[in-house]
């Protein structure tokens, strides 16, 4: 029999502790070894219970989720899944938690005390199991900054062909996007289109967060946006993003057609829309994430020609699912660590 995944459930609501615990205990591969009412209690119980995974509420008294997470990650990091409310403040706090080391998050469907949490039972179970396998000890080198090299390379380039950078990512993506997007220069001669698997509301907070940190402009994509160089467009949660040519320009179209392999937005949908334009140079990037989204779309991009594909390495991927699937398809031109991706993007631009 496989070893059970031991879970510590942390939430200030007794009701939520009971509901989440029941969900986890129903799965034959997991068991709840304890619960905690706040961060201070969680830190004590972590030492005695030694859980494999912790579910951690964002908003708690005495010691909130973010402060607790920082302490959990200081010495011996443990996989953490944040439980967040669907509020603007909850989304912002959750994105900070991703930066601080949380593997993923689950959004409560009805605010702080959710009476219909059963709707996301499968998501909680799936993400706890994923967190158990995640590479939480991956290290991102932050001392190297490629902009000097990037600008030297750009000076040598006389290629004025229109280019576009298309990035797809999922679990671990917010942290990975921060590393890549904040290293791109403001005058980059290409627009950036991004699909990050994330619910509605959270993509807006992600765009706002990255926009405050990056030299380039970062925004949540809107239907009809004309693509501009030096701007990154993040597909809104719940919408597919496709690229359409309008005269000599390119624009964004959003739709709510059927989810592709469970995802909307879908990386495959974005990549396939770009494959239509053979005169456009595409730099496709697939980073950390569960599953294989992007693999089918990458095939279309490669068949259309004029595409350079980059995959994040296993060394730095929090979840080596999407990059692995792309690499196994034999369609990737370079497999590189996260801290080098922006540099290699600029070599192509």
PDB file of N, CA, C and O in Angstrom, residues 167-169 195 197 260-261 263 265-272 284-287 290-302 309 321-323 325-327 329 331-332:
ATOM      1  N   UNK A 167       3.858  32.931 -23.929  1.00  0.00           N
ATOM      2  CA  UNK A 167       4.265  32.164 -22.747  1.00  0.00           C
ATOM      3  C   UNK A 167       3.073  31.407 -22.179  1.00  0.00           C
ATOM      4  O   UNK A 167       1.988  31.978 -22.010  1.00  0.00           O
ATOM      5  N   UNK A 168       3.291  30.137 -21.863  1.00  0.00           N
ATOM      6  CA  UNK A 168       2.258  29.338 -21.215  1.00  0.00           C
ATOM      7  C   UNK A 168       2.779  28.728 -19.932  1.00  0.00           C
ATOM      8  O   UNK A 168       3.891  28.206 -19.889  1.00  0.00           O
ATOM      9  N   UNK A 169       1.973  28.799 -18.865  1.00  0.00           N
ATOM     10  CA  UNK A 169       2.404  28.261 -17.576  1.00  0.00           C
ATOM     11  C   UNK A 169       1.190  27.976 -16.699  1.00  0.00           C
ATOM     12  O   UNK A 169       0.085  28.445 -16.967  1.00  0.00           O
ATOM     13  N   UNK A 195      -0.552  33.020 -21.133  1.00  0.00           N
ATOM     14  CA  UNK A 195      -1.639  32.236 -20.546  1.00  0.00           C
ATOM     15  C   UNK A 195      -1.135  31.627 -19.249  1.00  0.00           C
ATOM     16  O   UNK A 195      -0.168  30.870 -19.237  1.00  0.00           O
ATOM     17  N   UNK A 197      -2.808  29.551 -16.069  1.00  0.00           N
ATOM     18  CA  UNK A 197      -4.025  28.914 -15.562  1.00  0.00           C
ATOM     19  C   UNK A 197      -4.370  29.501 -14.201  1.00  0.00           C
ATOM     20  O   UNK A 197      -3.644  29.297 -13.230  1.00  0.00           O
ATOM     21  N   UNK A 260     -10.446  23.697 -22.992  1.00  0.00           N
ATOM     22  CA  UNK A 260      -9.617  22.716 -23.685  1.00  0.00           C
ATOM     23  C   UNK A 260      -8.859  21.900 -22.632  1.00  0.00           C
ATOM     24  O   UNK A 260      -8.044  22.445 -21.906  1.00  0.00           O
ATOM     25  N   UNK A 261      -9.157  20.624 -22.566  1.00  0.00           N
ATOM     26  CA  UNK A 261      -8.540  19.728 -21.565  1.00  0.00           C
ATOM     27  C   UNK A 261      -8.652  20.305 -20.151  1.00  0.00           C
ATOM     28  O   UNK A 261      -7.719  20.245 -19.358  1.00  0.00           O
ATOM     29  N   UNK A 263      -8.984  23.464 -19.359  1.00  0.00           N
ATOM     30  CA  UNK A 263      -8.405  24.806 -19.156  1.00  0.00           C
ATOM     31  C   UNK A 263      -9.094  25.864 -20.012  1.00  0.00           C
ATOM     32  O   UNK A 263      -9.315  25.688 -21.204  1.00  0.00           O
ATOM     33  N   UNK A 265      -8.330  30.058 -19.559  1.00  0.00           N
ATOM     34  CA  UNK A 265      -7.635  30.055 -20.856  1.00  0.00           C
ATOM     35  C   UNK A 265      -6.767  28.807 -21.072  1.00  0.00           C
ATOM     36  O   UNK A 265      -6.366  28.145 -20.114  1.00  0.00           O
ATOM     37  N   UNK A 266      -6.509  28.541 -22.341  1.00  0.00           N
ATOM     38  CA  UNK A 266      -5.699  27.402 -22.744  1.00  0.00           C
ATOM     39  C   UNK A 266      -4.486  27.870 -23.533  1.00  0.00           C
ATOM     40  O   UNK A 266      -4.600  28.727 -24.411  1.00  0.00           O
ATOM     41  N   UNK A 267      -3.339  27.295 -23.211  1.00  0.00           N
ATOM     42  CA  UNK A 267      -2.112  27.600 -23.962  1.00  0.00           C
ATOM     43  C   UNK A 267      -2.237  27.080 -25.397  1.00  0.00           C
ATOM     44  O   UNK A 267      -1.840  27.744 -26.344  1.00  0.00           O
ATOM     45  N   UNK A 268      -2.816  25.899 -25.545  1.00  0.00           N
ATOM     46  CA  UNK A 268      -3.004  25.327 -26.886  1.00  0.00           C
ATOM     47  C   UNK A 268      -3.799  26.271 -27.785  1.00  0.00           C
ATOM     48  O   UNK A 268      -3.454  26.490 -28.947  1.00  0.00           O
ATOM     49  N   UNK A 269      -4.873  26.831 -27.259  1.00  0.00           N
ATOM     50  CA  UNK A 269      -5.718  27.734 -28.042  1.00  0.00           C
ATOM     51  C   UNK A 269      -4.927  28.962 -28.493  1.00  0.00           C
ATOM     52  O   UNK A 269      -5.005  29.392 -29.647  1.00  0.00           O
ATOM     53  N   UNK A 270      -4.151  29.546 -27.585  1.00  0.00           N
ATOM     54  CA  UNK A 270      -3.325  30.704 -27.933  1.00  0.00           C
ATOM     55  C   UNK A 270      -2.309  30.341 -29.010  1.00  0.00           C
ATOM     56  O   UNK A 270      -2.183  31.037 -30.029  1.00  0.00           O
ATOM     57  N   UNK A 271      -1.561  29.252 -28.796  1.00  0.00           N
ATOM     58  CA  UNK A 271      -0.527  28.843 -29.750  1.00  0.00           C
ATOM     59  C   UNK A 271      -1.123  28.548 -31.130  1.00  0.00           C
ATOM     60  O   UNK A 271      -0.558  28.933 -32.153  1.00  0.00           O
ATOM     61  N   UNK A 272      -2.250  27.870 -31.159  1.00  0.00           N
ATOM     62  CA  UNK A 272      -2.870  27.523 -32.447  1.00  0.00           C
ATOM     63  C   UNK A 272      -3.299  28.762 -33.217  1.00  0.00           C
ATOM     64  O   UNK A 272      -3.204  28.807 -34.443  1.00  0.00           O
ATOM     65  N   UNK A 284       8.011  30.819 -28.512  1.00  0.00           N
ATOM     66  CA  UNK A 284       7.080  30.141 -27.614  1.00  0.00           C
ATOM     67  C   UNK A 284       7.832  29.646 -26.378  1.00  0.00           C
ATOM     68  O   UNK A 284       8.907  29.060 -26.493  1.00  0.00           O
ATOM     69  N   UNK A 285       7.254  29.882 -25.198  1.00  0.00           N
ATOM     70  CA  UNK A 285       7.894  29.501 -23.944  1.00  0.00           C
ATOM     71  C   UNK A 285       6.895  28.715 -23.096  1.00  0.00           C
ATOM     72  O   UNK A 285       5.786  29.188 -22.845  1.00  0.00           O
ATOM     73  N   UNK A 286       7.297  27.523 -22.680  1.00  0.00           N
ATOM     74  CA  UNK A 286       6.450  26.723 -21.794  1.00  0.00           C
ATOM     75  C   UNK A 286       7.188  26.538 -20.473  1.00  0.00           C
ATOM     76  O   UNK A 286       8.307  26.031 -20.438  1.00  0.00           O
ATOM     77  N   UNK A 287       6.524  26.958 -19.398  1.00  0.00           N
ATOM     78  CA  UNK A 287       7.162  26.914 -18.077  1.00  0.00           C
ATOM     79  C   UNK A 287       6.374  26.011 -17.137  1.00  0.00           C
ATOM     80  O   UNK A 287       5.416  25.360 -17.533  1.00  0.00           O
ATOM     81  N   UNK A 290       1.301  21.743 -14.251  1.00  0.00           N
ATOM     82  CA  UNK A 290       0.817  20.372 -14.302  1.00  0.00           C
ATOM     83  C   UNK A 290       0.145  20.108 -15.650  1.00  0.00           C
ATOM     84  O   UNK A 290      -0.453  21.000 -16.243  1.00  0.00           O
ATOM     85  N   UNK A 291       0.242  18.871 -16.135  1.00  0.00           N
ATOM     86  CA  UNK A 291      -0.450  18.486 -17.357  1.00  0.00           C
ATOM     87  C   UNK A 291       0.388  18.694 -18.601  1.00  0.00           C
ATOM     88  O   UNK A 291       1.621  18.737 -18.548  1.00  0.00           O
ATOM     89  N   UNK A 292      -0.281  18.861 -19.732  1.00  0.00           N
ATOM     90  CA  UNK A 292       0.430  18.954 -21.016  1.00  0.00           C
ATOM     91  C   UNK A 292      -0.079  20.100 -21.882  1.00  0.00           C
ATOM     92  O   UNK A 292       0.152  20.110 -23.098  1.00  0.00           O
ATOM     93  N   UNK A 293      -0.793  21.062 -21.297  1.00  0.00           N
ATOM     94  CA  UNK A 293      -1.295  22.186 -22.088  1.00  0.00           C
ATOM     95  C   UNK A 293      -0.130  22.883 -22.779  1.00  0.00           C
ATOM     96  O   UNK A 293       0.898  23.163 -22.166  1.00  0.00           O
ATOM     97  N   UNK A 294      -0.288  23.170 -24.053  1.00  0.00           N
ATOM     98  CA  UNK A 294       0.759  23.808 -24.854  1.00  0.00           C
ATOM     99  C   UNK A 294       1.406  22.859 -25.834  1.00  0.00           C
ATOM    100  O   UNK A 294       1.910  23.281 -26.874  1.00  0.00           O
ATOM    101  N   UNK A 295       1.377  21.572 -25.541  1.00  0.00           N
ATOM    102  CA  UNK A 295       2.041  20.584 -26.405  1.00  0.00           C
ATOM    103  C   UNK A 295       1.387  20.519 -27.785  1.00  0.00           C
ATOM    104  O   UNK A 295       2.075  20.539 -28.816  1.00  0.00           O
ATOM    105  N   UNK A 296       0.069  20.453 -27.835  1.00  0.00           N
ATOM    106  CA  UNK A 296      -0.649  20.368 -29.112  1.00  0.00           C
ATOM    107  C   UNK A 296      -0.494  21.676 -29.889  1.00  0.00           C
ATOM    108  O   UNK A 296      -0.242  21.680 -31.100  1.00  0.00           O
ATOM    109  N   UNK A 297      -0.622  22.802 -29.200  1.00  0.00           N
ATOM    110  CA  UNK A 297      -0.474  24.095 -29.856  1.00  0.00           C
ATOM    111  C   UNK A 297       0.932  24.311 -30.375  1.00  0.00           C
ATOM    112  O   UNK A 297       1.131  24.908 -31.437  1.00  0.00           O
ATOM    113  N   UNK A 298       1.911  23.803 -29.647  1.00  0.00           N
ATOM    114  CA  UNK A 298       3.302  23.924 -30.081  1.00  0.00           C
ATOM    115  C   UNK A 298       3.532  23.164 -31.387  1.00  0.00           C
ATOM    116  O   UNK A 298       4.269  23.624 -32.261  1.00  0.00           O
ATOM    117  N   UNK A 299       2.877  22.030 -31.530  1.00  0.00           N
ATOM    118  CA  UNK A 299       2.977  21.260 -32.770  1.00  0.00           C
ATOM    119  C   UNK A 299       2.480  22.095 -33.948  1.00  0.00           C
ATOM    120  O   UNK A 299       3.100  22.143 -35.015  1.00  0.00           O
ATOM    121  N   UNK A 300       1.367  22.798 -33.756  1.00  0.00           N
ATOM    122  CA  UNK A 300       0.836  23.673 -34.808  1.00  0.00           C
ATOM    123  C   UNK A 300       1.806  24.803 -35.125  1.00  0.00           C
ATOM    124  O   UNK A 300       2.032  25.144 -36.290  1.00  0.00           O
ATOM    125  N   UNK A 301       2.406  25.382 -34.085  1.00  0.00           N
ATOM    126  CA  UNK A 301       3.372  26.463 -34.291  1.00  0.00           C
ATOM    127  C   UNK A 301       4.575  25.983 -35.097  1.00  0.00           C
ATOM    128  O   UNK A 301       5.035  26.659 -36.020  1.00  0.00           O
ATOM    129  N   UNK A 302       5.078  24.814 -34.754  1.00  0.00           N
ATOM    130  CA  UNK A 302       6.258  24.281 -35.433  1.00  0.00           C
ATOM    131  C   UNK A 302       5.946  23.909 -36.881  1.00  0.00           C
ATOM    132  O   UNK A 302       6.771  24.110 -37.779  1.00  0.00           O
ATOM    133  N   UNK A 309      11.180  27.521 -29.855  1.00  0.00           N
ATOM    134  CA  UNK A 309      10.494  27.067 -28.643  1.00  0.00           C
ATOM    135  C   UNK A 309      11.470  26.827 -27.496  1.00  0.00           C
ATOM    136  O   UNK A 309      12.510  26.195 -27.668  1.00  0.00           O
ATOM    137  N   UNK A 321       5.532  19.284 -15.447  1.00  0.00           N
ATOM    138  CA  UNK A 321       4.524  18.588 -16.239  1.00  0.00           C
ATOM    139  C   UNK A 321       4.439  19.143 -17.642  1.00  0.00           C
ATOM    140  O   UNK A 321       4.746  18.455 -18.623  1.00  0.00           O
ATOM    141  N   UNK A 322       4.034  20.389 -17.777  1.00  0.00           N
ATOM    142  CA  UNK A 322       3.912  21.026 -19.091  1.00  0.00           C
ATOM    143  C   UNK A 322       5.246  21.077 -19.832  1.00  0.00           C
ATOM    144  O   UNK A 322       5.307  20.723 -21.017  1.00  0.00           O
ATOM    145  N   UNK A 323       6.343  21.493 -19.166  1.00  0.00           N
ATOM    146  CA  UNK A 323       7.614  21.491 -19.892  1.00  0.00           C
ATOM    147  C   UNK A 323       8.035  20.085 -20.326  1.00  0.00           C
ATOM    148  O   UNK A 323       8.524  19.894 -21.441  1.00  0.00           O
ATOM    149  N   UNK A 325       6.138  17.488 -21.053  1.00  0.00           N
ATOM    150  CA  UNK A 325       5.330  17.043 -22.189  1.00  0.00           C
ATOM    151  C   UNK A 325       5.817  17.685 -23.482  1.00  0.00           C
ATOM    152  O   UNK A 325       5.899  17.027 -24.531  1.00  0.00           O
ATOM    153  N   UNK A 326       6.161  18.966 -23.408  1.00  0.00           N
ATOM    154  CA  UNK A 326       6.658  19.665 -24.595  1.00  0.00           C
ATOM    155  C   UNK A 326       8.009  19.111 -25.033  1.00  0.00           C
ATOM    156  O   UNK A 326       8.260  18.906 -26.229  1.00  0.00           O
ATOM    157  N   UNK A 327       8.889  18.859 -24.076  1.00  0.00           N
ATOM    158  CA  UNK A 327      10.221  18.328 -24.387  1.00  0.00           C
ATOM    159  C   UNK A 327      10.105  16.941 -25.026  1.00  0.00           C
ATOM    160  O   UNK A 327      10.797  16.635 -26.009  1.00  0.00           O
ATOM    161  N   UNK A 329       7.862  15.838 -26.816  1.00  0.00           N
ATOM    162  CA  UNK A 329       7.324  15.920 -28.176  1.00  0.00           C
ATOM    163  C   UNK A 329       8.410  16.181 -29.212  1.00  0.00           C
ATOM    164  O   UNK A 329       8.139  16.173 -30.412  1.00  0.00           O
ATOM    165  N   UNK A 331       9.835  18.957 -29.877  1.00  0.00           N
ATOM    166  CA  UNK A 331       9.555  20.215 -30.584  1.00  0.00           C
ATOM    167  C   UNK A 331      10.265  21.410 -29.946  1.00  0.00           C
ATOM    168  O   UNK A 331      10.159  22.528 -30.439  1.00  0.00           O
ATOM    169  N   UNK A 332      10.971  21.168 -28.846  1.00  0.00           N
ATOM    170  CA  UNK A 332      11.620  22.254 -28.112  1.00  0.00           C
ATOM    171  C   UNK A 332      13.037  22.477 -28.636  1.00  0.00           C
ATOM    172  O   UNK A 332      13.798  21.535 -28.835  1.00  0.00           O
TER     173      UNK A 332
END
